[in-house]
mmCIF file of C-alpha atoms in Angstrom:
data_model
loop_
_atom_site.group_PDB
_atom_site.id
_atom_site.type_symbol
_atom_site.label_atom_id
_atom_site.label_comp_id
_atom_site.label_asym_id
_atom_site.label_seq_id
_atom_site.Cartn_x
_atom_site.Cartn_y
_atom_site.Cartn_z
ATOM 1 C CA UNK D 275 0.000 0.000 0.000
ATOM 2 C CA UNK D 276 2.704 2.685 0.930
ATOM 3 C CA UNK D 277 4.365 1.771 -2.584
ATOM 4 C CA UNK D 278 0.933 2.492 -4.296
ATOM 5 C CA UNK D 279 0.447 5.884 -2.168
ATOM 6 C CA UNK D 280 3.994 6.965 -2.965
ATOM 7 C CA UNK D 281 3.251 6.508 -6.549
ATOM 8 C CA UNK D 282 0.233 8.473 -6.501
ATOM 9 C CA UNK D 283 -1.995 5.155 -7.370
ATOM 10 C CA UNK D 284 -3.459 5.780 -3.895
ATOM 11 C CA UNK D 285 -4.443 8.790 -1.821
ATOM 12 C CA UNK D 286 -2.625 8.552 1.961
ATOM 13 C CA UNK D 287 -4.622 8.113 4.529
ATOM 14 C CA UNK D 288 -3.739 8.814 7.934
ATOM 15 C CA UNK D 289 -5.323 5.770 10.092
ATOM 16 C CA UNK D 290 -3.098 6.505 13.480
ATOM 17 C CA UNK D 291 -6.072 7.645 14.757
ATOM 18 C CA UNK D 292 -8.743 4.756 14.078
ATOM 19 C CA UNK D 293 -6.137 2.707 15.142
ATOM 20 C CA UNK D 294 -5.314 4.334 18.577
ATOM 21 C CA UNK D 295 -9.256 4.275 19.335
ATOM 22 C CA UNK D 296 -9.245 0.379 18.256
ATOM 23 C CA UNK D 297 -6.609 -0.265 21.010
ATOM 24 C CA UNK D 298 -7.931 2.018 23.369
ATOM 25 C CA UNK D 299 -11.573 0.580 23.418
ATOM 26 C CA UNK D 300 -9.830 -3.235 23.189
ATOM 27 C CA UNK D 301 -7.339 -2.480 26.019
ATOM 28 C CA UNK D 302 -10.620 -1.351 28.072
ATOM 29 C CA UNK D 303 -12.967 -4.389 27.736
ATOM 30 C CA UNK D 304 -9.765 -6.929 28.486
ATOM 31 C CA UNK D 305 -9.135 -4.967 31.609
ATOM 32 C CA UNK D 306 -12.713 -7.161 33.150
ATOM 33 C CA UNK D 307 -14.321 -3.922 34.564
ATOM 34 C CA UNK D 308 -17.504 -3.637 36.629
ATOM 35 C CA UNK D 309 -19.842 -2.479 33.957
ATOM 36 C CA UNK D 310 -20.702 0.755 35.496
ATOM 37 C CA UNK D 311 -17.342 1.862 35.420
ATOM 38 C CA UNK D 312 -16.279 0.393 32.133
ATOM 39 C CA UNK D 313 -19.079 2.793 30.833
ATOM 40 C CA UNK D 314 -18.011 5.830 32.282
ATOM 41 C CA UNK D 315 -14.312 4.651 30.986
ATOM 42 C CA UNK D 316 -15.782 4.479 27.477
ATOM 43 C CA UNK D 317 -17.461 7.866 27.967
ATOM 44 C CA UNK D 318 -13.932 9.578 28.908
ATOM 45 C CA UNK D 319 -12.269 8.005 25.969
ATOM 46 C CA UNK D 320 -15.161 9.373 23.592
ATOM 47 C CA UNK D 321 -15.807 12.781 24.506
ATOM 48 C CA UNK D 322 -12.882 13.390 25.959
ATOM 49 C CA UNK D 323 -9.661 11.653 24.916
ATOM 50 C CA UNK D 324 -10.550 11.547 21.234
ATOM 51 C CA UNK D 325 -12.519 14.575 21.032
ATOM 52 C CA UNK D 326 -8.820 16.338 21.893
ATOM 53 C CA UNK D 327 -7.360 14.193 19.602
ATOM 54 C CA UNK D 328 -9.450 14.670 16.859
ATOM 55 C CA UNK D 329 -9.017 18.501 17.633
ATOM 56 C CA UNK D 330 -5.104 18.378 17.267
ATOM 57 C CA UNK D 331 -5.690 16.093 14.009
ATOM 58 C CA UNK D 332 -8.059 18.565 12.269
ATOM 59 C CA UNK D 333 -5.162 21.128 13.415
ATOM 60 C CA UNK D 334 -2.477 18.953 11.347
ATOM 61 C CA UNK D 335 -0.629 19.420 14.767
ATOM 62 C CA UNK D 336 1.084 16.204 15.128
ATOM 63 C CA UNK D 337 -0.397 13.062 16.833
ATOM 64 C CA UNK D 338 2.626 10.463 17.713
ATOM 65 C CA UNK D 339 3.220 11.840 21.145
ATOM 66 C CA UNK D 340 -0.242 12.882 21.754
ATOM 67 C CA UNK D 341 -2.193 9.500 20.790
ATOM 68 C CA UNK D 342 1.274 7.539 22.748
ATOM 69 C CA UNK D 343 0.617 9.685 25.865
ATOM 70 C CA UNK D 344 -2.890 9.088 26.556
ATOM 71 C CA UNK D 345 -2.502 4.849 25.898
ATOM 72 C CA UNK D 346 -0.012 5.760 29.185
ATOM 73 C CA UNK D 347 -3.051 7.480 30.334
ATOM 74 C CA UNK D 348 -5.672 4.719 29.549
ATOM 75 C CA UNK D 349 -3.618 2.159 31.011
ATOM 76 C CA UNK D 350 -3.129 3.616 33.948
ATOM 77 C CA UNK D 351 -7.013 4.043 34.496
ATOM 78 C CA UNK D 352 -7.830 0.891 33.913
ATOM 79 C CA UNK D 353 -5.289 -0.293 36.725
ATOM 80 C CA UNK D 354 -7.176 2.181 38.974
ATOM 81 C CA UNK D 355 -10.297 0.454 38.093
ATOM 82 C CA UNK D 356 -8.929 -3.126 38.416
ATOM 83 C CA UNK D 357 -7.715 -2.028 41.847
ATOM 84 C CA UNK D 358 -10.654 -0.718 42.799
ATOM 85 C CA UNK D 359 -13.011 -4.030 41.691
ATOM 86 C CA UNK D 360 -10.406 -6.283 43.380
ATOM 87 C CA UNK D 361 -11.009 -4.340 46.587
ATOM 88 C CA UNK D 362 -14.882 -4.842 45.768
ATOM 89 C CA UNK D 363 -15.424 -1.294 45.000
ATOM 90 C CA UNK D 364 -16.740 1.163 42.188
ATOM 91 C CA UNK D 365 -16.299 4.349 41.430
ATOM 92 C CA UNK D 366 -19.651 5.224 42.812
ATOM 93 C CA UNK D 367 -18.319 3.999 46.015
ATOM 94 C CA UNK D 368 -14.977 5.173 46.007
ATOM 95 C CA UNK D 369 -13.792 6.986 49.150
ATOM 96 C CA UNK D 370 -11.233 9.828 50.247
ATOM 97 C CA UNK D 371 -9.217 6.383 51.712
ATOM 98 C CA UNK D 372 -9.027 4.750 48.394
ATOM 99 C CA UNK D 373 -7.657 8.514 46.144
ATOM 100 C CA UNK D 374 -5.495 8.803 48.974
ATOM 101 C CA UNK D 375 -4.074 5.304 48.827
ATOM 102 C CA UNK D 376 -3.331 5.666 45.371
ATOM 103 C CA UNK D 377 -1.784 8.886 44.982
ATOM 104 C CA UNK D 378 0.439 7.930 47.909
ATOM 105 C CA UNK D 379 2.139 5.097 45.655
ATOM 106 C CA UNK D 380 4.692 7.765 45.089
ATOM 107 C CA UNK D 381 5.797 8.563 41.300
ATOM 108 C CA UNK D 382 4.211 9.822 38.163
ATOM 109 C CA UNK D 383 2.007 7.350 37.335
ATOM 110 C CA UNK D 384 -0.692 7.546 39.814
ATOM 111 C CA UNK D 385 -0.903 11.114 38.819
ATOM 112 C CA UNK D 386 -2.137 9.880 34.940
ATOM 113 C CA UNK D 387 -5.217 9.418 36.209
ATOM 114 C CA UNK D 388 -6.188 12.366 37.243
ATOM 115 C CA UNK D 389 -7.288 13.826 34.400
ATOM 116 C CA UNK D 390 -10.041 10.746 34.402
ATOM 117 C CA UNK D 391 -11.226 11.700 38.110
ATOM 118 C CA UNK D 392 -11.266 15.291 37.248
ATOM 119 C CA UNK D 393 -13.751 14.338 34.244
ATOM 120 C CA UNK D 394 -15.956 12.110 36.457
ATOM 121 C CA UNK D 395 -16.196 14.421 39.311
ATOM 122 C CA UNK D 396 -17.286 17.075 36.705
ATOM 123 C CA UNK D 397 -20.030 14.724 35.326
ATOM 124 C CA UNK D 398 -20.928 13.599 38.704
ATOM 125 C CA UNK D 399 -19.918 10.213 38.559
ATOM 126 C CA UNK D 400 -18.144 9.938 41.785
ATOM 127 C CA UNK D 401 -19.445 10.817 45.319
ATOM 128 C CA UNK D 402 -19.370 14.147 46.261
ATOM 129 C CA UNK D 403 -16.818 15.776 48.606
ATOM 130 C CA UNK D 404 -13.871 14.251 47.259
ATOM 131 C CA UNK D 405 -10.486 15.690 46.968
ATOM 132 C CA UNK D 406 -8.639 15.493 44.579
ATOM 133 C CA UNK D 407 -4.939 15.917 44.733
ATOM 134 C CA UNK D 408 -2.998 19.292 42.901
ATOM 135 C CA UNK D 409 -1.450 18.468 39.570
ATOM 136 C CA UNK D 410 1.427 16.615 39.451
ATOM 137 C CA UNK D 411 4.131 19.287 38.237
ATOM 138 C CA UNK D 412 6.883 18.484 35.841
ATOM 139 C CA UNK D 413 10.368 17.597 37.668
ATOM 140 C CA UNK D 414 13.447 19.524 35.741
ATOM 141 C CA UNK D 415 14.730 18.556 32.494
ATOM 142 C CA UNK D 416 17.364 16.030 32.576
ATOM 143 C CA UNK D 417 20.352 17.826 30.610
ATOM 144 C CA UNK D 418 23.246 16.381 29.201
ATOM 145 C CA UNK D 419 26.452 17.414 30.425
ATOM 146 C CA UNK D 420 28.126 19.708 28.160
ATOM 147 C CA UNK D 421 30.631 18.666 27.547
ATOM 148 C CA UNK D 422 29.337 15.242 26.382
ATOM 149 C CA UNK D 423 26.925 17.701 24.235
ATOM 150 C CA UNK D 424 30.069 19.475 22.665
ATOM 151 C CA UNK D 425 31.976 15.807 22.174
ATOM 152 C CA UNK D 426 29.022 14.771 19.900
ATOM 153 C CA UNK D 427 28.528 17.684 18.187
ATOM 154 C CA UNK D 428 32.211 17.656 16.823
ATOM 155 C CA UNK D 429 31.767 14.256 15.952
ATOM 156 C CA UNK D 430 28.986 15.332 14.074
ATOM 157 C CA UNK D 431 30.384 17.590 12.215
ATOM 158 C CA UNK D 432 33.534 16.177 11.257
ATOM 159 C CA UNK D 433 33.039 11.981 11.032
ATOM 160 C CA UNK D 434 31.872 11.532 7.102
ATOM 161 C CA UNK D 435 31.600 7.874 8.312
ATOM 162 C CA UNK D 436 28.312 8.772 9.392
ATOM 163 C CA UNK D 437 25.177 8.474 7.116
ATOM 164 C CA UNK D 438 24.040 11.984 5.886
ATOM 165 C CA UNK D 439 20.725 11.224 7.031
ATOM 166 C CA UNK D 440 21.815 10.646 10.836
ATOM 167 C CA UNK D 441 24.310 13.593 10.798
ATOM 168 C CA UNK D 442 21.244 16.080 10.250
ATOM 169 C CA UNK D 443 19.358 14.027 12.379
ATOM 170 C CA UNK D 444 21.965 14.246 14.938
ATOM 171 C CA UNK D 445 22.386 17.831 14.568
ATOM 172 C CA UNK D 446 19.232 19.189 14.683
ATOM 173 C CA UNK D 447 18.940 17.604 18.285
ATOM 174 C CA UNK D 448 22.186 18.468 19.439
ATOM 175 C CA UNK D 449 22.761 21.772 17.971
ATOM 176 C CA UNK D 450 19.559 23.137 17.117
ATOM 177 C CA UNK D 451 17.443 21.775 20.010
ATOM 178 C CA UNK D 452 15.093 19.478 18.183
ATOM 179 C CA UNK D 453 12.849 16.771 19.343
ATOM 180 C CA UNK D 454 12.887 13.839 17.569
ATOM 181 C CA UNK D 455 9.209 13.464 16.935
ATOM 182 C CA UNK D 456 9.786 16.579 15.019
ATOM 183 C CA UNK D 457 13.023 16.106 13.108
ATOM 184 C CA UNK D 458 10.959 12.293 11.955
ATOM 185 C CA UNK D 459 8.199 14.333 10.266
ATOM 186 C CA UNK D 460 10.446 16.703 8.404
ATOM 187 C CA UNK D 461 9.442 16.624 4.519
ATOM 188 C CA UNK D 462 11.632 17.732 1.329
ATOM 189 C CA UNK D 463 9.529 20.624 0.862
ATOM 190 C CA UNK D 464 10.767 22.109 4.360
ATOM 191 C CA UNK D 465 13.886 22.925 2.520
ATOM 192 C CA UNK D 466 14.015 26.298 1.364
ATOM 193 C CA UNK D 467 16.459 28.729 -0.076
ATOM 194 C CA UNK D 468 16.338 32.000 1.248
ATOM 195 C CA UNK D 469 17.320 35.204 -0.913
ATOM 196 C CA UNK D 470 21.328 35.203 -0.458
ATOM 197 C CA UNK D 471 21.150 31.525 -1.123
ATOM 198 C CA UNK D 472 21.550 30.199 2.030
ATOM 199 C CA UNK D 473 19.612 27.335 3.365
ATOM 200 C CA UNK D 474 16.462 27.261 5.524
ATOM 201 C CA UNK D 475 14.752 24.547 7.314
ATOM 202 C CA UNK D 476 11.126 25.118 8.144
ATOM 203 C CA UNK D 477 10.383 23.393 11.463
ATOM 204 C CA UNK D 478 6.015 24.064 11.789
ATOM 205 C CA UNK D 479 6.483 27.071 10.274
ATOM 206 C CA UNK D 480 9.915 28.261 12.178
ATOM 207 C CA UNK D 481 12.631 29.063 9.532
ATOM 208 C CA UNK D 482 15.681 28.064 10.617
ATOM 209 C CA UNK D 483 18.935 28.857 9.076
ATOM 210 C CA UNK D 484 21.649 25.454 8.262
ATOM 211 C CA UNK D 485 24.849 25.888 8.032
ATOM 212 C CA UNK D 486 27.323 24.021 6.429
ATOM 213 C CA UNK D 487 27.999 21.041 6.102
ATOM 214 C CA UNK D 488 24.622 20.548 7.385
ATOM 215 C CA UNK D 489 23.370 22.224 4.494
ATOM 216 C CA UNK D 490 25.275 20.352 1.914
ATOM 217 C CA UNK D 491 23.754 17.158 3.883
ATOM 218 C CA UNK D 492 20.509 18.142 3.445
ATOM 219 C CA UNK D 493 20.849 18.185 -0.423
ATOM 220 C CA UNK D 494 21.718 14.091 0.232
ATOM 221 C CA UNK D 495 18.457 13.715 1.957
ATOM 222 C CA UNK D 496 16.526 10.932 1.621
ATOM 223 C CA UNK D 497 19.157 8.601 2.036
ATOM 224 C CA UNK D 498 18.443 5.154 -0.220
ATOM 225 C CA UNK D 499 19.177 2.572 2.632
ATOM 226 C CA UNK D 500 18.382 -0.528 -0.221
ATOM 227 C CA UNK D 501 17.946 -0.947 -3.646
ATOM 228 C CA UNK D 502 14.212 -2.253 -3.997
ATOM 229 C CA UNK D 503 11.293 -1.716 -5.917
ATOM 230 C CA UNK D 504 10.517 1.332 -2.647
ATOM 231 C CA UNK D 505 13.395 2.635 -3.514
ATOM 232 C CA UNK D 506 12.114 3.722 -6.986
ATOM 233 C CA UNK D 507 9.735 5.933 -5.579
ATOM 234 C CA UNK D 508 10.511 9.769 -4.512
ATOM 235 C CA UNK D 509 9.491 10.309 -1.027
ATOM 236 C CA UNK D 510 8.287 13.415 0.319
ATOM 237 C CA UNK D 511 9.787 12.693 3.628
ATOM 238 C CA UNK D 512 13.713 13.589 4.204
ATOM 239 C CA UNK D 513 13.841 10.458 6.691
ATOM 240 C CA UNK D 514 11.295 7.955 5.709
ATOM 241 C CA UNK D 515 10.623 3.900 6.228
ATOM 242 C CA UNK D 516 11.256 1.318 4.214
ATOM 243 C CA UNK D 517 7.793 2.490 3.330
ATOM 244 C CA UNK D 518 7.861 5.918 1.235
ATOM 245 C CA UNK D 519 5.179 6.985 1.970
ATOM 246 C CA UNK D 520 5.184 7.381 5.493
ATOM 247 C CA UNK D 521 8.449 8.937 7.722
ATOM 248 C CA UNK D 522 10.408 7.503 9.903
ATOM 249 C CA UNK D 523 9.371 6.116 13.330
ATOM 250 C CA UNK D 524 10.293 8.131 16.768
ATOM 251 C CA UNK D 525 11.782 5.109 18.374
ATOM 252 C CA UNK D 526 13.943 4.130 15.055
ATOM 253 C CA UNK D 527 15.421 7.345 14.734
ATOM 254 C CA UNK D 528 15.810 7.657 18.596
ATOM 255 C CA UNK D 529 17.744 4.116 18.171
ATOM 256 C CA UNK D 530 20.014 5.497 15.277
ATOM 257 C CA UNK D 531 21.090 8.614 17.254
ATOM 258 C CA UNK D 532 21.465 6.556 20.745
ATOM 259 C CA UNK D 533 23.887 4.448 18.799
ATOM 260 C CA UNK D 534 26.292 7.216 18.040
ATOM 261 C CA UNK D 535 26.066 8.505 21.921
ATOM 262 C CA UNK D 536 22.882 10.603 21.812
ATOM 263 C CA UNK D 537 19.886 10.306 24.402
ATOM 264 C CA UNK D 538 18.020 12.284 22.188
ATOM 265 C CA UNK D 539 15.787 14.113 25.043
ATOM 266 C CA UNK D 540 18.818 15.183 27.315
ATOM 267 C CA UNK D 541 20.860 16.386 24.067
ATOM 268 C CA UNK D 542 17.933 18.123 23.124
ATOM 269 C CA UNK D 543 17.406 20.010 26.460
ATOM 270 C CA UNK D 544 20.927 20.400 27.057
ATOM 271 C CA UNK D 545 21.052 22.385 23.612
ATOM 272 C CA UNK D 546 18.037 24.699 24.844
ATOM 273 C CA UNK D 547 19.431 25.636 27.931
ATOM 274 C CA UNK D 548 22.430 26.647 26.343
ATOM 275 C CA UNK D 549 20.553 28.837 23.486
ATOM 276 C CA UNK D 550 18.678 29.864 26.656
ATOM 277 C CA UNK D 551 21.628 31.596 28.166
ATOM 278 C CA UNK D 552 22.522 32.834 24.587
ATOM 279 C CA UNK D 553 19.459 34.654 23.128
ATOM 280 C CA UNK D 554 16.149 36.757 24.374
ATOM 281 C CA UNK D 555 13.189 34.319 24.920
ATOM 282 C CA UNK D 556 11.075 35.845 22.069
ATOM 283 C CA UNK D 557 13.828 34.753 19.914
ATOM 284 C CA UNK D 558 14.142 31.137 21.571
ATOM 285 C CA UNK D 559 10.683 30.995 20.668
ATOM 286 C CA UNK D 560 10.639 31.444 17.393
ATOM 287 C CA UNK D 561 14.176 29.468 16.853
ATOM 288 C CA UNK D 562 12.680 26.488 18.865
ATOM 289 C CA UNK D 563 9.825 26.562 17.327
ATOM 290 C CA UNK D 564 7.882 26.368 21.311
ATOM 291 C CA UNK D 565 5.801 28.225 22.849
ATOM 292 C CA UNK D 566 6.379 31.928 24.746
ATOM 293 C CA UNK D 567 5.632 30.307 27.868
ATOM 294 C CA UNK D 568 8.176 27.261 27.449
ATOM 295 C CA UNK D 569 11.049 29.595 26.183
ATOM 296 C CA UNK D 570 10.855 32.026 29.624
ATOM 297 C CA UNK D 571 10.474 28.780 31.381
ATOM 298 C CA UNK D 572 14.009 27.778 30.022
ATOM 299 C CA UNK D 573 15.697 31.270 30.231
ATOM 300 C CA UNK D 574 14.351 31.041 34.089
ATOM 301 C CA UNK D 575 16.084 27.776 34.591
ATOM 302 C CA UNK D 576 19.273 28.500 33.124
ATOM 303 C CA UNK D 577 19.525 31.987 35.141
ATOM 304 C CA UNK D 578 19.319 34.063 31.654
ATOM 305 C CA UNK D 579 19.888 38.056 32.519
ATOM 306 C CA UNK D 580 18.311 38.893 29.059
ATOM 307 C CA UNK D 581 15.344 40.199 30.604
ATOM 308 C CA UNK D 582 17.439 42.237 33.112
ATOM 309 C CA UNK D 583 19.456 43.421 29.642
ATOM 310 C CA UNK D 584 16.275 44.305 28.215
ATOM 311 C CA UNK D 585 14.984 46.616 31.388
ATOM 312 C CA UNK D 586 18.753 48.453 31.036
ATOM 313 C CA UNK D 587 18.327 49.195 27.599
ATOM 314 C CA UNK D 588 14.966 50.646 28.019
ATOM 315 C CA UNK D 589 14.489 54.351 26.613
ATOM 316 C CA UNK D 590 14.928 56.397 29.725
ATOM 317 C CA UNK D 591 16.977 54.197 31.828
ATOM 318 C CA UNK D 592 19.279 55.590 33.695
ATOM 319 C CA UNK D 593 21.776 52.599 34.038
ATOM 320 C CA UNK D 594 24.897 52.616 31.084
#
């Protein structure tokens, strides 16, 4: 089928989502729930996990993490559930004693289910009175040392041993900042060429300048990794599967950089914090390609003085 899309014999068809709601409803019924509460489960997943998802698909925003992230979520729920039936309970007759029980497990993952709770209680399917625990809030970034950054980022710069298609991957993580899930997406018609001829990767919507020999790289991009009947076909996709006509997967590109010395997510934060400490957060913004509030998030972490710098250069300040 992916041979047939990529040679325009087929339209594409983005199924990620039917199949996400397949595996959601089938991981609830296996999970032997006490009907009431398998119903409000399959309530939750309807108007409110796929109603959000269906919102970020009709925005084209993308749906790997998203749709990944709440299976994590659904799983967890049904283990509240299960625990809850084995102790010969419901959610109609869940207590203070049992939320407090299971938030006290200690960790993240008790925390995924709030969310759920917070939708019940607001449809009045639990007992009244009940507390509900704050939030969970994020713990710091992990961050790569930096030196370990700066190690790898020679390496990618320099070692033509590498594949051209791992070298940009490589570098847009460890030098530009980039999540994988992002850099896996990328398509040949990101590439642009900006007036003076330099090159210009659009990350959603975010032009980003490449330098060389990134640039030159780019130019190599996709790389044919057999020579098969696939491999006849153009993909749009700078790193796609064996399929053309979809990209790469998060975990096989995560794989390919890990190999070389990367963990991806603490490359990737430890190149923020240091662009952080480098540039105003309006411009990590926009180079990032994240939101306002993540960007002053970093420059708070990292100690960045560029808002102090921006106060001193006001018009009327009296400071040199």
């Amino acid at each position: 089928r992916g041979v047939l899309v990529a040679a325009g014999v087929l339209a594409a068809d983005e199924r990620s989502l039917a199949r996400f709601e397949e595996r959601a409803r089938g991981r609830l019924d296996e999970a032997g729930l006490h009907p009431a509460d398998l119903r409000i489960a399959r309530s939750w997943l309807r108007w409110s996990v796929l109603a959000r998802l269906h919102r970020r698909e009709q925005a084209g925003l993308p749906m790997m993490h998203s749709s990944a992230n709440a299976l994590v979520d659904l799983r967890q729920v049904a283990r509240f559930l299960s625990d809850l039936q084995v102790r010969q309970k419901s959610l109609a007759a869940l207590a203070q004693d049992d939320l407090d029980a299971w938030f006290a497990q200690g960790g993240a993952s008790p925390f995924k289910v709030r969310a759920f709770l917070a939708w019940a209680q607001r449809h009045d399917h639990l007992p009244t009175g009940l507390s509900l625990p704050p939030a969970a809030r994020n713990a710091s970034p992990e961050v790569a040392e930096e030196e370990a950054r700066l190690a790898v980022a020679r390496r990618v710069v320099s070692d033509e041993a590498l594949s051209a298609d791992v070298r940009v991957a490589a570098a847009l993580v460890v030098l530009y900042g980039q999540p994988v899930s992002r850099v896996a997406r990328l398509k040949r018609s990101d590439i642009h060429r900006s007036g003076d001829g330099a090159t210009v990767l659009e990350l959603d919507g975010h032009p980003l300048p490449i330098h060389e020999p990134f640039a030159t790289l780019l130019d190599e991009l996709p790389v044919r990794r057999q020579n098969g009947v696939r491999d006849q076909f153009d993909s749009v996709w700078l790193f796609p599967r064996a399929d053309p006509a979809r990209h790469v997967g998060l975990n096989t590109l995560s794989e390919r950089l890990r190999r070389i010395g990367i963990e991806p997510r603490r490359m990737r934060n430890a190149a923020r914090a240091q662009l952080a400490r480098e540039i105003p957060a309006s411009l990590l913004s926009e180079i990032l390609g994240i939101t306002p509030v993540a960007a002053v998030a970093w420059a708070s972490r990292v100690g960045s003085n560029w808002t102090s710098y921006a106060a001193i250069r006001a018009p009327g300040s009296s400071r040199p």
